[in-house]
PDB file of N, CA and C in Angstrom:
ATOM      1  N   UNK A 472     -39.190  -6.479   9.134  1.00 93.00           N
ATOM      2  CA  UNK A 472     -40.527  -5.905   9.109  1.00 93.00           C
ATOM      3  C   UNK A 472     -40.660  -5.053   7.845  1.00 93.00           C
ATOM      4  N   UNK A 473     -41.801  -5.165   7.120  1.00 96.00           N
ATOM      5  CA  UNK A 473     -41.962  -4.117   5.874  1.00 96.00           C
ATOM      6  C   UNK A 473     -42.416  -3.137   6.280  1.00 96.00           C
ATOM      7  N   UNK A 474     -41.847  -1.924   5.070  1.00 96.00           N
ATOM      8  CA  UNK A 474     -42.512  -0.811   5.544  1.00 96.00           C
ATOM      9  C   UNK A 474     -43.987  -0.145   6.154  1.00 96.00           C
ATOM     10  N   UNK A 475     -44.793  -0.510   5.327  1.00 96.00           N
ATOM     11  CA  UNK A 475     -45.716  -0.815   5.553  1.00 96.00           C
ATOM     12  C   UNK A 475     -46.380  -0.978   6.725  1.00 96.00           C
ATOM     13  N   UNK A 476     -45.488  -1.660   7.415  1.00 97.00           N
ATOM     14  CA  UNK A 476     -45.983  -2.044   9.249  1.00 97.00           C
ATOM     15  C   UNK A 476     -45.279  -1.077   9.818  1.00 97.00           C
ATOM     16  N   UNK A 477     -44.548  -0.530   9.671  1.00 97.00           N
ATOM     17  CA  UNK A 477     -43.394   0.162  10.283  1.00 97.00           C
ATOM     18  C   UNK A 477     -44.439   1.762  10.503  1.00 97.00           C
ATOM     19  N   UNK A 478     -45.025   2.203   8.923  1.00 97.00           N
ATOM     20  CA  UNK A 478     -45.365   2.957   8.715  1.00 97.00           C
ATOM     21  C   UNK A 478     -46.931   3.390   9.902  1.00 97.00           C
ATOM     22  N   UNK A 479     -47.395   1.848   9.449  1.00 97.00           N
ATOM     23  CA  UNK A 479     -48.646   1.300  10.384  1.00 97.00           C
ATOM     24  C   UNK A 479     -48.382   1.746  12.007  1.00 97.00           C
ATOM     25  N   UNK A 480     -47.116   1.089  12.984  1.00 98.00           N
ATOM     26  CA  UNK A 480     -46.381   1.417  13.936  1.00 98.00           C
ATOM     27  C   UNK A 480     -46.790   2.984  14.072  1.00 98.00           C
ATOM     28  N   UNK A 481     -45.910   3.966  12.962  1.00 98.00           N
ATOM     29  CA  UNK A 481     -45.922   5.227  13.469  1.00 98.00           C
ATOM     30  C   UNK A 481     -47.318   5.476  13.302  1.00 98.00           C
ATOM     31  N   UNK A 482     -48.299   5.597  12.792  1.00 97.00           N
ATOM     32  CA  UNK A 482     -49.848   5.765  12.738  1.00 97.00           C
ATOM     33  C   UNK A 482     -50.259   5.474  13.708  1.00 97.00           C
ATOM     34  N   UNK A 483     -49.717   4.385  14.565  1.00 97.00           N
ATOM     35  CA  UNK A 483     -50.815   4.218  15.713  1.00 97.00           C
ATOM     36  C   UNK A 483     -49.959   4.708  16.831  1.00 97.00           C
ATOM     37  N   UNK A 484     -48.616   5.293  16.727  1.00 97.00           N
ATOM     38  CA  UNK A 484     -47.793   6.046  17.450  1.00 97.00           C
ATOM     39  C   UNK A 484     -47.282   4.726  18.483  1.00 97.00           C
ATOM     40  N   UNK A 485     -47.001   4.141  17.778  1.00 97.00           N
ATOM     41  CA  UNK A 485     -46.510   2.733  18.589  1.00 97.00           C
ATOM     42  C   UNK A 485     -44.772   3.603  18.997  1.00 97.00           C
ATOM     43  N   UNK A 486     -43.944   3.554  20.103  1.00 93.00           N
ATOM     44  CA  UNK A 486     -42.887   3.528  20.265  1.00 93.00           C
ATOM     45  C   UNK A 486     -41.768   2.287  19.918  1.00 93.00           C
ATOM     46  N   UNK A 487     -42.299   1.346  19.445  1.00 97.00           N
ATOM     47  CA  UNK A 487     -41.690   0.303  18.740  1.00 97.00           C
ATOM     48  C   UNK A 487     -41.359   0.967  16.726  1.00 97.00           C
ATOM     49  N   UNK A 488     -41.962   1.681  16.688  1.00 98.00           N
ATOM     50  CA  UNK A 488     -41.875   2.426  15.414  1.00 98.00           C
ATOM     51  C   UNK A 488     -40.621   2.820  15.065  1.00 98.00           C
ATOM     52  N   UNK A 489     -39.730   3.665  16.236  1.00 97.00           N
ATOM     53  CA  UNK A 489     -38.810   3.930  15.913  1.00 97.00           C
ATOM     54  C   UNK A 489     -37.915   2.943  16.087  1.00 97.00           C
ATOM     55  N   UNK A 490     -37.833   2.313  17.182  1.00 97.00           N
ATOM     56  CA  UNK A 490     -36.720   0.714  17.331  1.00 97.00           C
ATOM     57  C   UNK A 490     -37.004   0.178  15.545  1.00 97.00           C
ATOM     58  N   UNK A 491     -38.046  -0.226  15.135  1.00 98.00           N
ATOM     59  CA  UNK A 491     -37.995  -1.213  13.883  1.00 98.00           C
ATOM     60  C   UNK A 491     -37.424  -0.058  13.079  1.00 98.00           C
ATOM     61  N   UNK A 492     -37.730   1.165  12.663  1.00 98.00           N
ATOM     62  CA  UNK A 492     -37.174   2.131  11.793  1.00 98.00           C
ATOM     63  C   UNK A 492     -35.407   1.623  11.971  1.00 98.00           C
ATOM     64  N   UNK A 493     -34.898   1.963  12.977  1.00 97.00           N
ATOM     65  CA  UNK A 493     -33.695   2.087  13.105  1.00 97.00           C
ATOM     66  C   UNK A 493     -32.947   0.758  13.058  1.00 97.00           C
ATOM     67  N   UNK A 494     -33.985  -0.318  13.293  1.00 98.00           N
ATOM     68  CA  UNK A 494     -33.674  -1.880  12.689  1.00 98.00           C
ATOM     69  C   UNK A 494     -32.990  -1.735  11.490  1.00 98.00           C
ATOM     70  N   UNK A 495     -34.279  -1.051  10.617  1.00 98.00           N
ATOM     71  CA  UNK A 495     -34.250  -1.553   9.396  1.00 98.00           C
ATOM     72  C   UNK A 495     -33.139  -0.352   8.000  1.00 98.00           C
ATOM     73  N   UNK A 496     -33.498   0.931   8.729  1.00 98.00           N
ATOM     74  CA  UNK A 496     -32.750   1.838   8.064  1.00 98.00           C
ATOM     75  C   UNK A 496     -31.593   2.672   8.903  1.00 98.00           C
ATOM     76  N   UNK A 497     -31.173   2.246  10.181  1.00 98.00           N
ATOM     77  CA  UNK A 497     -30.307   3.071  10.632  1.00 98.00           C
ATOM     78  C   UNK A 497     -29.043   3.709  10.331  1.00 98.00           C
ATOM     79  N   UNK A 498     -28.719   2.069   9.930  1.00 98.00           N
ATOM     80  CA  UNK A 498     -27.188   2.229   9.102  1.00 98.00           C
ATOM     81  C   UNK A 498     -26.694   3.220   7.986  1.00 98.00           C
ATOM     82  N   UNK A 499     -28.324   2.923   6.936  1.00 98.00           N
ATOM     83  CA  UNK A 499     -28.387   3.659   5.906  1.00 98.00           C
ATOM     84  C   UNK A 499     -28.310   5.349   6.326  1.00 98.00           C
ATOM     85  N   UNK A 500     -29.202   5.516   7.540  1.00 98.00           N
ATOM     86  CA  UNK A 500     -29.467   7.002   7.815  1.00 98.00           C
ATOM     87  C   UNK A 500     -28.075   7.459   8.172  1.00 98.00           C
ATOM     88  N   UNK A 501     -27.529   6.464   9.325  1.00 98.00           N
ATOM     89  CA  UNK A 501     -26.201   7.119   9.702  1.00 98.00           C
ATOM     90  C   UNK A 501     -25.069   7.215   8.473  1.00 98.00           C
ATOM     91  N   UNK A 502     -25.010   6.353   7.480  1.00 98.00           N
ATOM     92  CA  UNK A 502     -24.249   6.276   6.442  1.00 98.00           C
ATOM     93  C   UNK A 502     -24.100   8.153   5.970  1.00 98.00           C
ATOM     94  N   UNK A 503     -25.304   8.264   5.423  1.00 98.00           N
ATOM     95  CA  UNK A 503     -25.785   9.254   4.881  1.00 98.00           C
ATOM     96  C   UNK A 503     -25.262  10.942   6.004  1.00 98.00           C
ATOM     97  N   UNK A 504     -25.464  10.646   6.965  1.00 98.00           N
ATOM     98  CA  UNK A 504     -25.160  11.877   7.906  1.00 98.00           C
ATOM     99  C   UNK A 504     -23.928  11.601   8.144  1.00 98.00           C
ATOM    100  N   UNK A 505     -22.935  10.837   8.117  1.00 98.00           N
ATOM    101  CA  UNK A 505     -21.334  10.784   8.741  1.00 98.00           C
ATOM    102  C   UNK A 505     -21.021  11.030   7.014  1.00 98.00           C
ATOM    103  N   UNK A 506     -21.527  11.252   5.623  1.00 98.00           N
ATOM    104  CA  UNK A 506     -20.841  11.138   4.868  1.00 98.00           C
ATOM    105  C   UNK A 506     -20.955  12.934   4.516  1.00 98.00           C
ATOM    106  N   UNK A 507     -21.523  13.320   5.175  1.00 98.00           N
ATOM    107  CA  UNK A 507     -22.352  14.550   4.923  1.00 98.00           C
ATOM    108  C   UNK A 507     -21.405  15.775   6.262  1.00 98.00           C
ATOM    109  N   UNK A 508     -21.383  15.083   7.334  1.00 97.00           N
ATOM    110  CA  UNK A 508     -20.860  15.619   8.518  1.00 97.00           C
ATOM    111  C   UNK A 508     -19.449  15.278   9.083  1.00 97.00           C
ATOM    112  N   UNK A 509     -18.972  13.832   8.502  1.00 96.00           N
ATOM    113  CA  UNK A 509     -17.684  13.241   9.112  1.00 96.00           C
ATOM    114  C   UNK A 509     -17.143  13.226  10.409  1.00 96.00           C
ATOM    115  N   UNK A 510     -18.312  12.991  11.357  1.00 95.00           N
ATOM    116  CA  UNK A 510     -18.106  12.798  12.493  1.00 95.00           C
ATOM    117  C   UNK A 510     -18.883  11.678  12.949  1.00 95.00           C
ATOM    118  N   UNK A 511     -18.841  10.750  13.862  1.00 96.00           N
ATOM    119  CA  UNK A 511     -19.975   9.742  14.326  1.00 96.00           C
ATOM    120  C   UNK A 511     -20.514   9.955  15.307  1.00 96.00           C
ATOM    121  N   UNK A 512     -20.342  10.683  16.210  1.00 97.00           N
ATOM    122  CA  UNK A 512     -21.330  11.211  17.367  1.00 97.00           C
ATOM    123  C   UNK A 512     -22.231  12.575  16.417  1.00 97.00           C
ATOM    124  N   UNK A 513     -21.704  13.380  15.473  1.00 97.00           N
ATOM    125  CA  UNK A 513     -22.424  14.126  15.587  1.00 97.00           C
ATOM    126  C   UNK A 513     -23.661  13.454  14.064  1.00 97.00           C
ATOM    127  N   UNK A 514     -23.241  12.233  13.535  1.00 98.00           N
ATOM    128  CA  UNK A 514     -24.186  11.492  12.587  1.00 98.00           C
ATOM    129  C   UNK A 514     -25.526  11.285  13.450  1.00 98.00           C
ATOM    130  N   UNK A 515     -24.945  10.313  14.599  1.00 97.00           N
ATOM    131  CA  UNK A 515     -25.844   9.610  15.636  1.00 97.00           C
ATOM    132  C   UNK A 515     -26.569  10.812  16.421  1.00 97.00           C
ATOM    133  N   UNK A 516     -26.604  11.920  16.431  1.00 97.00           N
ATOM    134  CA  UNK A 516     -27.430  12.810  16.962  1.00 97.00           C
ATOM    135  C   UNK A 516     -28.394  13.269  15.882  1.00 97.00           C
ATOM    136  N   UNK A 517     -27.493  13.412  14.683  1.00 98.00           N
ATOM    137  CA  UNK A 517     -28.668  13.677  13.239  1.00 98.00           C
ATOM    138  C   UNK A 517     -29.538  12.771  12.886  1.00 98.00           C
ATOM    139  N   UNK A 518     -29.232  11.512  13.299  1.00 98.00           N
ATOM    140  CA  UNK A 518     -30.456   9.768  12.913  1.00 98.00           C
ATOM    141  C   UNK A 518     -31.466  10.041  13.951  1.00 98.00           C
ATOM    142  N   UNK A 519     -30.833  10.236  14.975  1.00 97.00           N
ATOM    143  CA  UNK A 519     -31.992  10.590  16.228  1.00 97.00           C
ATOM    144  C   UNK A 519     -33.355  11.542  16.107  1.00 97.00           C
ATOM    145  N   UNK A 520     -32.180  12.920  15.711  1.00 98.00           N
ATOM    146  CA  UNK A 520     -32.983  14.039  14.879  1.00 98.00           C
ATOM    147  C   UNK A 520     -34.178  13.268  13.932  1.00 98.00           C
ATOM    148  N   UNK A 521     -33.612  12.899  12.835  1.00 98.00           N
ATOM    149  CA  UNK A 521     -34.865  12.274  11.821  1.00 98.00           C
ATOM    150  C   UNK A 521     -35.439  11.787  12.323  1.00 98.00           C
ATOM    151  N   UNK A 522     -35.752  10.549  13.616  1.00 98.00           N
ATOM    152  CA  UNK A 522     -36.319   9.562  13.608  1.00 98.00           C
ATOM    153  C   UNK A 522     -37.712  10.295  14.258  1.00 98.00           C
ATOM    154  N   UNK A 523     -37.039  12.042  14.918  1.00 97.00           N
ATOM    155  CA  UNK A 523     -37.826  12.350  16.366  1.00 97.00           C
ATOM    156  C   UNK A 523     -38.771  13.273  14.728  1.00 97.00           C
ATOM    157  N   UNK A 524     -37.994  13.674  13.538  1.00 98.00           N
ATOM    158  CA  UNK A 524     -38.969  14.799  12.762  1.00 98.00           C
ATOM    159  C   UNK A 524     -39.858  13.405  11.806  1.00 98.00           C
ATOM    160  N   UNK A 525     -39.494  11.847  11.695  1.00 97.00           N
ATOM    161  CA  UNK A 525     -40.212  11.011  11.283  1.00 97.00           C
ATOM    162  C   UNK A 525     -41.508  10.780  12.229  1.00 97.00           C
ATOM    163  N   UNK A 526     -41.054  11.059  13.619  1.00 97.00           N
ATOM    164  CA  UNK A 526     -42.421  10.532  14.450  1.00 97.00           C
ATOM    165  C   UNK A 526     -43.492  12.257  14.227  1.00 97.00           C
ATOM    166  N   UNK A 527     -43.298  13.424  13.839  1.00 97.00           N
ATOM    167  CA  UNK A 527     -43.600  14.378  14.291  1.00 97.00           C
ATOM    168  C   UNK A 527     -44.723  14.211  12.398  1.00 97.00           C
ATOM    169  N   UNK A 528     -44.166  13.605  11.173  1.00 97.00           N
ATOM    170  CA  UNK A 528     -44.627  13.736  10.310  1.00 97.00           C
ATOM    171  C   UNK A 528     -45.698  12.897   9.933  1.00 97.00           C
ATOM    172  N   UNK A 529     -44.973  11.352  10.382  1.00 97.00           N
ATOM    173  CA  UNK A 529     -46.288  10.300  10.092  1.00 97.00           C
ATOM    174  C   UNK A 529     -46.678   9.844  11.764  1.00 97.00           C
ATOM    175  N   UNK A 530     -48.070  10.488  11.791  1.00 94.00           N
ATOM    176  CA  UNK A 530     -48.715  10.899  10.519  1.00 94.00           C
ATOM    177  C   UNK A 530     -48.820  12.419  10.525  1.00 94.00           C
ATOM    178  N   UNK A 531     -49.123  13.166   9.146  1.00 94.00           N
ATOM    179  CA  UNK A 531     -50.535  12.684   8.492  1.00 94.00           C
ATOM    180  C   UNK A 531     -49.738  12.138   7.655  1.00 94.00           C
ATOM    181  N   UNK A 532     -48.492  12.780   7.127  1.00 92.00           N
ATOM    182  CA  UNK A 532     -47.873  11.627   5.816  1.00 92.00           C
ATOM    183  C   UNK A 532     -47.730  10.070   5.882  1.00 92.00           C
ATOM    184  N   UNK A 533     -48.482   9.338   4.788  1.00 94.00           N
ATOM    185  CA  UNK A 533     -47.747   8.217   4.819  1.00 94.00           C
ATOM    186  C   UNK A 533     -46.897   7.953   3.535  1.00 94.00           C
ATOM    187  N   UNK A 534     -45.575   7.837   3.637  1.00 96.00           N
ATOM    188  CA  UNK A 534     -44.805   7.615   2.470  1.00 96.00           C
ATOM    189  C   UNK A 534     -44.703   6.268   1.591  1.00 96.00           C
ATOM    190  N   UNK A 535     -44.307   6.690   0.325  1.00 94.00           N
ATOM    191  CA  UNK A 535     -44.306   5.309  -0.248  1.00 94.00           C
ATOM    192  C   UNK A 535     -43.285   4.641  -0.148  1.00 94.00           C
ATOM    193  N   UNK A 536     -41.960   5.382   0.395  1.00 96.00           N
ATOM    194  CA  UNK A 536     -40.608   5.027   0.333  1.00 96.00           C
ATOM    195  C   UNK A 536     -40.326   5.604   1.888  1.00 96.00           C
ATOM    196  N   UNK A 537     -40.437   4.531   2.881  1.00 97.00           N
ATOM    197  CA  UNK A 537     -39.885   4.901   4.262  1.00 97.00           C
ATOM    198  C   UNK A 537     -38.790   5.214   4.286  1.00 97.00           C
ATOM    199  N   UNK A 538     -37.997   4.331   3.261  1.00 97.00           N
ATOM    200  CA  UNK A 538     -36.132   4.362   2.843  1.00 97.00           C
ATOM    201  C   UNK A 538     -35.985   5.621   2.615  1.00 97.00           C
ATOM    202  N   UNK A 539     -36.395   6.144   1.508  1.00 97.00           N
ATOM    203  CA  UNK A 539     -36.168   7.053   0.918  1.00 97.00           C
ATOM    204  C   UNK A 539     -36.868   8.429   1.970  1.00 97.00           C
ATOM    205  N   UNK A 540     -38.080   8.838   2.250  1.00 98.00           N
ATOM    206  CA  UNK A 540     -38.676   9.753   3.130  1.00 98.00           C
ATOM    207  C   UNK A 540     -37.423   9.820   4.621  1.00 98.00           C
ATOM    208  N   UNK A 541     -36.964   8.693   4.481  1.00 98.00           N
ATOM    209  CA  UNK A 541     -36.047   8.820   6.232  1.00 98.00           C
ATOM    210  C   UNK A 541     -34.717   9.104   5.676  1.00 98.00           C
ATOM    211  N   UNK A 542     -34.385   8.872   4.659  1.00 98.00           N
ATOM    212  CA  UNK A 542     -32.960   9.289   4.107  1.00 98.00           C
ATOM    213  C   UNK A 542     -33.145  10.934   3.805  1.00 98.00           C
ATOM    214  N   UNK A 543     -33.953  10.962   3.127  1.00 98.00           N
ATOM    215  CA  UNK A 543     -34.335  12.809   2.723  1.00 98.00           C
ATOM    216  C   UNK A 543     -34.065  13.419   4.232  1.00 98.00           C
ATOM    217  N   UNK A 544     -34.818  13.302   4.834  1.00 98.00           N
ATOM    218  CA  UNK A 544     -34.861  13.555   6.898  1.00 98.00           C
ATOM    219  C   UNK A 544     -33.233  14.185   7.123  1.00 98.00           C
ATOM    220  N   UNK A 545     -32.814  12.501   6.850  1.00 98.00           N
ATOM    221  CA  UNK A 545     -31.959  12.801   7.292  1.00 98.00           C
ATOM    222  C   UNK A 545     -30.433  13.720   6.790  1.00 98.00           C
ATOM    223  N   UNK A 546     -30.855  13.426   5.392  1.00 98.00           N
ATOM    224  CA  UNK A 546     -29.773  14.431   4.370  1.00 98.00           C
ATOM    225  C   UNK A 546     -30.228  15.623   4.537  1.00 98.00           C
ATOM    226  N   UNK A 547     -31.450  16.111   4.950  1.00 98.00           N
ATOM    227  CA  UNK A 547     -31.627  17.518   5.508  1.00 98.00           C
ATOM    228  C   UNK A 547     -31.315  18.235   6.683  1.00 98.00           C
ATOM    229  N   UNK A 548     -31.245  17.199   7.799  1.00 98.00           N
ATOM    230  CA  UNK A 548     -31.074  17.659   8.903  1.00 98.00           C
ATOM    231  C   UNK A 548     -29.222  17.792   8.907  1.00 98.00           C
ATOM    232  N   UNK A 549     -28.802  16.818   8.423  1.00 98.00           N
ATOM    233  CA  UNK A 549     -27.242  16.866   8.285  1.00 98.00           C
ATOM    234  C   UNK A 549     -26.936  18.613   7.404  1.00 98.00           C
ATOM    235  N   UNK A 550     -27.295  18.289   6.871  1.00 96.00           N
ATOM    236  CA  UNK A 550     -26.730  19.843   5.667  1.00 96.00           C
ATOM    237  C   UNK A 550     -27.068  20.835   6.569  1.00 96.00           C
ATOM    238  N   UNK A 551     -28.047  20.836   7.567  1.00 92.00           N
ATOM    239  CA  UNK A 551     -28.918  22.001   8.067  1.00 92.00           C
ATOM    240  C   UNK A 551     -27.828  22.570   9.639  1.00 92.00           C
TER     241      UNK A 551
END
């Protein structure tokens, strides 16, 4: 699915929004929080985190880079 729809998804607050998010970028998100935290339960609670501060943002934001806007998320919530 492109972003785009994904983005579309969270706009209309579809709960399929986050399933395709985590389709499409989970790995990447968890990559990013276990490289940051070095644990895998406590990564998989930080992807969760983003996905719940991704549904809380779009909308009103819509990003141009879902990749990138959900990686930021999540490199923040990890450091935090």
């Amino acid at each position: 699915m492109e972003d785009k729809e994904i983005i579309r998804l969270f706009m209309n607050r579809s709960e399929d929004a986050v399933s395709e998010c985590n389709k499409k970028f989970g790995a990447y998100c968890r990559t990013i929080a276990k490289n940051i935290l070095g644990n895998n339960d406590d990564a998989e609670e930080c992807v969760n985190d983003a996905y719940f501060t991704l549904w809380n943002l779009i909308p009103p934001n819509s990003p141009e880079s879902l990749k990138a806007f959900a990686g930021k998320i999540t490199h923040n919530i990890a450091h935090n």
